Each structure stands twice: as structure tokens, then as C-alpha cells.
Short mmCIF file of C-alpha atoms in Angstrom, two decimals:
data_model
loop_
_atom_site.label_atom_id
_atom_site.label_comp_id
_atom_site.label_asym_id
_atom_site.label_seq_id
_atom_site.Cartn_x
_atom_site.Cartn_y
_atom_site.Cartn_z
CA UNK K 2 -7.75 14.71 -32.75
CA UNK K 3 -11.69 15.32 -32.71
CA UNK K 4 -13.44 13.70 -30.04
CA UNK K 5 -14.31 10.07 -30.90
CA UNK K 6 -17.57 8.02 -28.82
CA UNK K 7 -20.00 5.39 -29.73
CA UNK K 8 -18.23 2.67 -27.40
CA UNK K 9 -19.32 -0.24 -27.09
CA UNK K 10 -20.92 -2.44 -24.21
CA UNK K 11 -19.52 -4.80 -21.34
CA UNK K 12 -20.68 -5.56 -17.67
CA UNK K 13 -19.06 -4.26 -14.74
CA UNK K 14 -16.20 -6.72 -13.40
CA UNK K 15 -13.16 -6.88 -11.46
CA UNK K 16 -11.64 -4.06 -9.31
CA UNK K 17 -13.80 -1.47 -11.02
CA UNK K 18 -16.29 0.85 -8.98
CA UNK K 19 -18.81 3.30 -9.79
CA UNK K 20 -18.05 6.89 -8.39
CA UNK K 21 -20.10 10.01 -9.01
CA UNK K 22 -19.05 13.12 -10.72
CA UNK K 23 -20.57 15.20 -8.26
CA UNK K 24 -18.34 12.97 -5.41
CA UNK K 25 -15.15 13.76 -8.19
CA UNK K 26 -16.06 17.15 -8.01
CA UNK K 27 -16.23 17.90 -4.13
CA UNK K 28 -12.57 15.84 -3.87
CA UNK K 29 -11.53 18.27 -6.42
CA UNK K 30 -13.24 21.85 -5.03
CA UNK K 31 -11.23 20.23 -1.50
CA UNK K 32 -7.63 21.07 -3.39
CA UNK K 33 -6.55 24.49 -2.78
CA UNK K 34 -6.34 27.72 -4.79
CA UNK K 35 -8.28 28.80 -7.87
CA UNK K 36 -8.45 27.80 -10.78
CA UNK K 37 -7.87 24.49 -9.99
CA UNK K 38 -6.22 22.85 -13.43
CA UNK K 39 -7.90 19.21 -13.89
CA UNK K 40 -5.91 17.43 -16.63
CA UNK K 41 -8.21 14.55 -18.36
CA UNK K 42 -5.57 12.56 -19.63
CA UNK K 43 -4.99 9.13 -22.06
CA UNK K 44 -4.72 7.57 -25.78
CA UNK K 45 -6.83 8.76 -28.48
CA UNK K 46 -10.01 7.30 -28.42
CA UNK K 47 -10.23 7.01 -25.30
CA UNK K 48 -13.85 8.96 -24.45
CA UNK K 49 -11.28 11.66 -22.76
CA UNK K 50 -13.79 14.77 -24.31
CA UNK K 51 -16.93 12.93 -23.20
CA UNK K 52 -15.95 12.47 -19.48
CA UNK K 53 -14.58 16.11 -19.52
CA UNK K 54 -17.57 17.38 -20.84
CA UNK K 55 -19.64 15.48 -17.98
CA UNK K 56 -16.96 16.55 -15.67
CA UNK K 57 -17.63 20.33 -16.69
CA UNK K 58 -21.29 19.95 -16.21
CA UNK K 59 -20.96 18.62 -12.43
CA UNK K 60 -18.75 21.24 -12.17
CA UNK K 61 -20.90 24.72 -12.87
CA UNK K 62 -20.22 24.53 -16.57
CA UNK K 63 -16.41 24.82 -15.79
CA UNK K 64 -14.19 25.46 -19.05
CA UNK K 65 -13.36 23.32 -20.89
CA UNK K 66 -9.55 23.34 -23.20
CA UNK K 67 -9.04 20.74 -25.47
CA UNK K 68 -5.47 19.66 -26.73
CA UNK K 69 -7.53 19.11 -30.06
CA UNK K 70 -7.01 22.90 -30.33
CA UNK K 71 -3.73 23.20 -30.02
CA UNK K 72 -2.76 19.36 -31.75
CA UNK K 73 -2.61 17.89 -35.45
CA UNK K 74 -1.75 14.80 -37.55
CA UNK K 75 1.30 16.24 -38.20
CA UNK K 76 2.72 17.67 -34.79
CA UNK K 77 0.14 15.30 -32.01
CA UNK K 78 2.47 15.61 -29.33
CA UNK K 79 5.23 18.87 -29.71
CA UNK K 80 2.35 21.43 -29.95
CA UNK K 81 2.59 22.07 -25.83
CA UNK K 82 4.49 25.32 -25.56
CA UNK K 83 1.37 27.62 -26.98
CA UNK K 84 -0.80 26.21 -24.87
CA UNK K 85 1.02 26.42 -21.41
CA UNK K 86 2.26 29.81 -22.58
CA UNK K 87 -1.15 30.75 -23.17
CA UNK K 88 -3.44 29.04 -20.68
CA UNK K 89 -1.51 27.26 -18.53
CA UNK K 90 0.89 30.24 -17.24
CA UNK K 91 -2.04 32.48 -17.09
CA UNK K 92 -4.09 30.62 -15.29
CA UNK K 93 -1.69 30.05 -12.96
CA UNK K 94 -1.37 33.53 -11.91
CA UNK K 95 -4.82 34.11 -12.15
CA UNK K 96 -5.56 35.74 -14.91
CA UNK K 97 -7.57 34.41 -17.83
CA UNK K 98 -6.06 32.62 -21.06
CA UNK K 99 -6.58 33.14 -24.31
CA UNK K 100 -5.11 30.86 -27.26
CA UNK K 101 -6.17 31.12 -30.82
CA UNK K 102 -8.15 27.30 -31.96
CA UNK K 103 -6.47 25.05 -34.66
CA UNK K 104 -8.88 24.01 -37.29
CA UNK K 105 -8.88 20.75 -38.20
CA UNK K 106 -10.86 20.54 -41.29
CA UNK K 107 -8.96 24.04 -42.76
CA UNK K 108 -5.52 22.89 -41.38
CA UNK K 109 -4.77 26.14 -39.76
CA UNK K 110 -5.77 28.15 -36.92
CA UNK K 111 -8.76 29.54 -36.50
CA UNK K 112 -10.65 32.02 -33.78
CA UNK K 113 -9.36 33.19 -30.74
CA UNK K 114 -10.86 31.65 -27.41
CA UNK K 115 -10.57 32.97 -23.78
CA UNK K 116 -10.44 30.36 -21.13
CA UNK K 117 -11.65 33.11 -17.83
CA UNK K 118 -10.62 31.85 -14.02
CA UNK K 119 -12.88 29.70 -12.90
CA UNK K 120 -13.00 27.38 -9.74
CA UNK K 121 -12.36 24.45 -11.84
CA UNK K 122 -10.63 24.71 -15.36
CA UNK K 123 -10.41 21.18 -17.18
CA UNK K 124 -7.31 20.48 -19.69
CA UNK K 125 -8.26 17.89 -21.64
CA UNK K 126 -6.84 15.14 -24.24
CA UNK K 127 -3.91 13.28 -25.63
CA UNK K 128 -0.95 14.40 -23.20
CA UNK K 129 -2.82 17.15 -21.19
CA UNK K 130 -1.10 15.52 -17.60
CA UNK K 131 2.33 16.12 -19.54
CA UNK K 132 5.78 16.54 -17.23
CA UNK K 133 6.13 19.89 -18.55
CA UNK K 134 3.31 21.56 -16.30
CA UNK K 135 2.36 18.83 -14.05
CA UNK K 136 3.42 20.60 -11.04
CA UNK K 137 0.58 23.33 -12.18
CA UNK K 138 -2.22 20.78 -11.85
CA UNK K 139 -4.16 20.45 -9.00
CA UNK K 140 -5.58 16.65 -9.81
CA UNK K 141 -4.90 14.66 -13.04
CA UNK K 142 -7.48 11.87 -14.62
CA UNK K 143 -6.62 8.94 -16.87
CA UNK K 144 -9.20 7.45 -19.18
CA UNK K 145 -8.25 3.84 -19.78
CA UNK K 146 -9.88 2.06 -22.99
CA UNK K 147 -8.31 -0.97 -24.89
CA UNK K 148 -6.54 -0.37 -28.18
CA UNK K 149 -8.81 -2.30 -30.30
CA UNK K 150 -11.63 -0.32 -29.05
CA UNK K 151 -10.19 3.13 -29.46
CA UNK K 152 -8.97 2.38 -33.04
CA UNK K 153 -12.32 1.10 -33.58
CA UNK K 154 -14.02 4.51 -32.55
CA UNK K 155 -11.17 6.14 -34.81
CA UNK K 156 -11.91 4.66 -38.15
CA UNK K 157 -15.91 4.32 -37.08
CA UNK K 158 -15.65 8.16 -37.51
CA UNK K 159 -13.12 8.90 -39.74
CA UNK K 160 -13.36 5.94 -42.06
CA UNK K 161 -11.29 3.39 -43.22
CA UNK K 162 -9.10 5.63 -45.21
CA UNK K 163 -7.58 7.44 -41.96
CA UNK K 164 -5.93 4.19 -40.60
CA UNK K 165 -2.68 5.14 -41.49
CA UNK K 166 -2.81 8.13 -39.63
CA UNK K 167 -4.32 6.96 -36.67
CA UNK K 168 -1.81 4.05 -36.66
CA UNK K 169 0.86 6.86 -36.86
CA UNK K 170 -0.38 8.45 -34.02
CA UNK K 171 -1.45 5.81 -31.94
CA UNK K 172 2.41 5.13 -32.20
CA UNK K 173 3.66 8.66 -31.41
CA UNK K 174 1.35 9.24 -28.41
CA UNK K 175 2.47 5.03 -27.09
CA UNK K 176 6.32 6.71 -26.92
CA UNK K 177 4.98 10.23 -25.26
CA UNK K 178 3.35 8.22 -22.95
CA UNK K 179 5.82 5.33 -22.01
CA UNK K 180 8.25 8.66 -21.49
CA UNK K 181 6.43 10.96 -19.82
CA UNK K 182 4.37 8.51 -17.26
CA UNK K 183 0.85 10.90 -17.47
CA UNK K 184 -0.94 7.41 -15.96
CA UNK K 185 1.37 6.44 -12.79
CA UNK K 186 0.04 10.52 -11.72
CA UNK K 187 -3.63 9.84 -11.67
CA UNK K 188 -5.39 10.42 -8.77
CA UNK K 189 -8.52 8.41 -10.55
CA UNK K 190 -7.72 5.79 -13.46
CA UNK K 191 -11.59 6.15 -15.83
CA UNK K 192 -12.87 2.91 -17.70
CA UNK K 193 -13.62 4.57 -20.75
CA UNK K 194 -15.70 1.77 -21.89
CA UNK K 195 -18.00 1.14 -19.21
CA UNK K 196 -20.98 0.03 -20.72
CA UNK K 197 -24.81 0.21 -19.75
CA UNK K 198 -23.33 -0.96 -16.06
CA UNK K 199 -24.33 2.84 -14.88
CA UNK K 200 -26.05 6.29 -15.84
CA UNK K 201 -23.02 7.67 -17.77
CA UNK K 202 -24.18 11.36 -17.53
CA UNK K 203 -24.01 11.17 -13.11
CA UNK K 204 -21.37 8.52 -12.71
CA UNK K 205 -18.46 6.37 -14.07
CA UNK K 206 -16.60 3.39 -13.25
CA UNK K 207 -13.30 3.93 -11.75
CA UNK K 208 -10.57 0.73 -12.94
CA UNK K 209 -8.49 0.54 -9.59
CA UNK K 210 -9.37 2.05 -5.93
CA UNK K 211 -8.06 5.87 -5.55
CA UNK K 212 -4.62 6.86 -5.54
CA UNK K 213 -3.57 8.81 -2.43
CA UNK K 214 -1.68 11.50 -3.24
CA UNK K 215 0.92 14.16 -1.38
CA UNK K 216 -0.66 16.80 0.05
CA UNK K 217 -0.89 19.95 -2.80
CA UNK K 218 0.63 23.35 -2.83
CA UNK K 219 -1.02 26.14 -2.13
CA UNK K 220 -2.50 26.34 -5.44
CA UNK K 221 -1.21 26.70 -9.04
CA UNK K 222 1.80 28.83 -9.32
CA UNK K 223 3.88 29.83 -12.06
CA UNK K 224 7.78 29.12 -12.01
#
């Protein structure tokens, strides 16, 4: 679903800490091989696309793949074979994807986009972290924002009339994730509502202290 933002303020409390993208960036550039896949995972609404693009920018201008491209109303969570067929596997062995974009608005796809190998390649949106090519990822993000708040960004943008269909998928995407287990992955759990607590374009608040992790694979690699 198109990226969703506006969110709304609350102080800094708790657990929560403020880490820089730059600092995300260096613990990232540390994994080995190239590309490195970065999955930005969680719920709709979320601010998933805002943090990746931020993430991007800290990162050279690193691409950017949205699940938006490759998701719709009707099919928001079976849509993954095209795009780890088409970017994921690629990538992997080191050689540049290239998917062709769903289009939203027409409700059909659209032009074709080439992701190129790049240091850092970000996945991001609803079920990006998925089972299906975790092992391909080098680190995996969760962005973390309260129901209310996410449905709130929904309908803010796509009006009033679209709450059945972001109830719908709000649903679908609660049973993906209760399955699948994207969250209990993260390296880094994202408040996706931080606030005015920090400059949001340098930093953001992390929920819970950082998850160690077993040592990677070589890099990416294609099974």
C-alpha cells in the first residue's frame, strides 16, 4: 500500500534510545558481501517508506524496492515470488534486478525498474523480512507503531471510504505476521512514532536495546 506519514507527537519514554542512521549504517557496511539486502519490515502504516528513504540517504542514495510494487488490496501478502525471483535471486548472485512496478491507481503493472548492485540495497514494506528469503538478508528492521495510529494515517490519506479495506488488510498482514515472526528477527525494533523527541532526518528512536545476532554468512547467496 502507498506510503502513509503525518504521525503524530509523543515524548521520548521508557526503554527507547536515539541512534543515528549514519551509526545504522556503519553496523550495516560491517556485514559481509555486497549487496547487502536490508529488509525494513512491519504493519501498514507504520512510517516503514519514510525510515527507508532516510536509511537510503545515509546510505549513498542506496536503492530503494518497495513491496508497494509488487503488493495490492487484493493479493497484500502472496505477491512474493516475482519479487525474490526478480530482485532478490539476482541480487544475490550479484547481478542487478529488474521487476516491472504495479500501479496502484491503474490496477495493473506498470514500467519496468532495475534495482543495480549496490553496497546497500533496502527491501522495504509490509512482509519484506518474510521466511521465504530471510536467509538472503544481511540485517532486517522492524518499524513498530500502534494500531490506532497506523489506521489513523490510513484513512487520513485515503479517506474514510477505504476503511474496509484497510481493516481487511490490517487483518491479513496480523496472520502473515503472527506466522511468519518478521519482528522476533530484527536486529533494531524502530518507534515509528517518535515525535519531535529528535531530528527525524539524522536519527530515530530505537524501542528496545539491540539484538545480538549470529555471526552472518559470507554474504547473500542464492540456494
Amino acid at each position: 500500500m502507498p506510503s502513509v506519514g503525518n504521525p503524530s507527537h509523543r515524548p521520548l519514554t521508557g526503554n527507547a534510545r536515539v541512534l543515528t542512521f549514519d551509526a545504522l549504517v556503519e553496523r550495516i557496511m560491517a556485514r559481509p558481501g555486497e549487496p547487502r539486502l536490508v529488509a525494513v519490515d512491519g504493519p501498514g502504516g507504520a512510517g516503514k517508506s519514510t525510515f527507508s528513504r532516510r536509511l537510503a540517504r545515509a546510505a549513498g542514495e542506496a536503492p530503494v524496492v518497495p513491496t508497494d510494487d509488487f503488493a495490492s488490496w487484493d493479493h497484500p501478502i502472496d505477491w512474493w515470488p516475482r519479487l525474490f525471483e526478480q530482485v532478490i535471486r539476482p541480487l544475490a548472485s550479484g547481478r542487478s534486478g529488474r521487476y516491472q512496478r504495479f500501479d496502484w491507481s491503474q490496477g495493473r503493472l506498470a514500467d519496468w525498474v532495475t534495482v543495480p548492485v549496490a553496497p546497500i540495497v533496502v527491501i522495504e514494506g509490509v512482509s519484506s523480512g518474510r521466511s521465504e528469503w530471510r536467509s538472503h538478508l544481511s540485517f532486517l528492521v522492524w518499524v513498530e507503531t500502534d494500531r490506532d495510529e497506523r489506521l489513523r494515517r490510513g484513512l487520513e490519506r485515503d479517506g474514510e471510504d477505504a476503511r474496509p479495506q484497510w481493516e481487511e488488510w490490517m487483518a491479513t498482514e496480523d496472520h502473515h505476521f503472527a506466522v511468519d515472526g518478521s519482528r522476533s528477527h530484527a536486529q533494531v525494533l524502530v518507534d515509528g512514532n517518535p515525535g519531535d523527541s529528535i531530528d527525524p532526518e539524522a536519527a530515530f528512536v530505537a524501542l528496545e536495546p539491540e539484538r545480538t545476532e549470529p555471526e552472518p554468512p559470507a554474504g547473500p547467496s542464492v540456494s
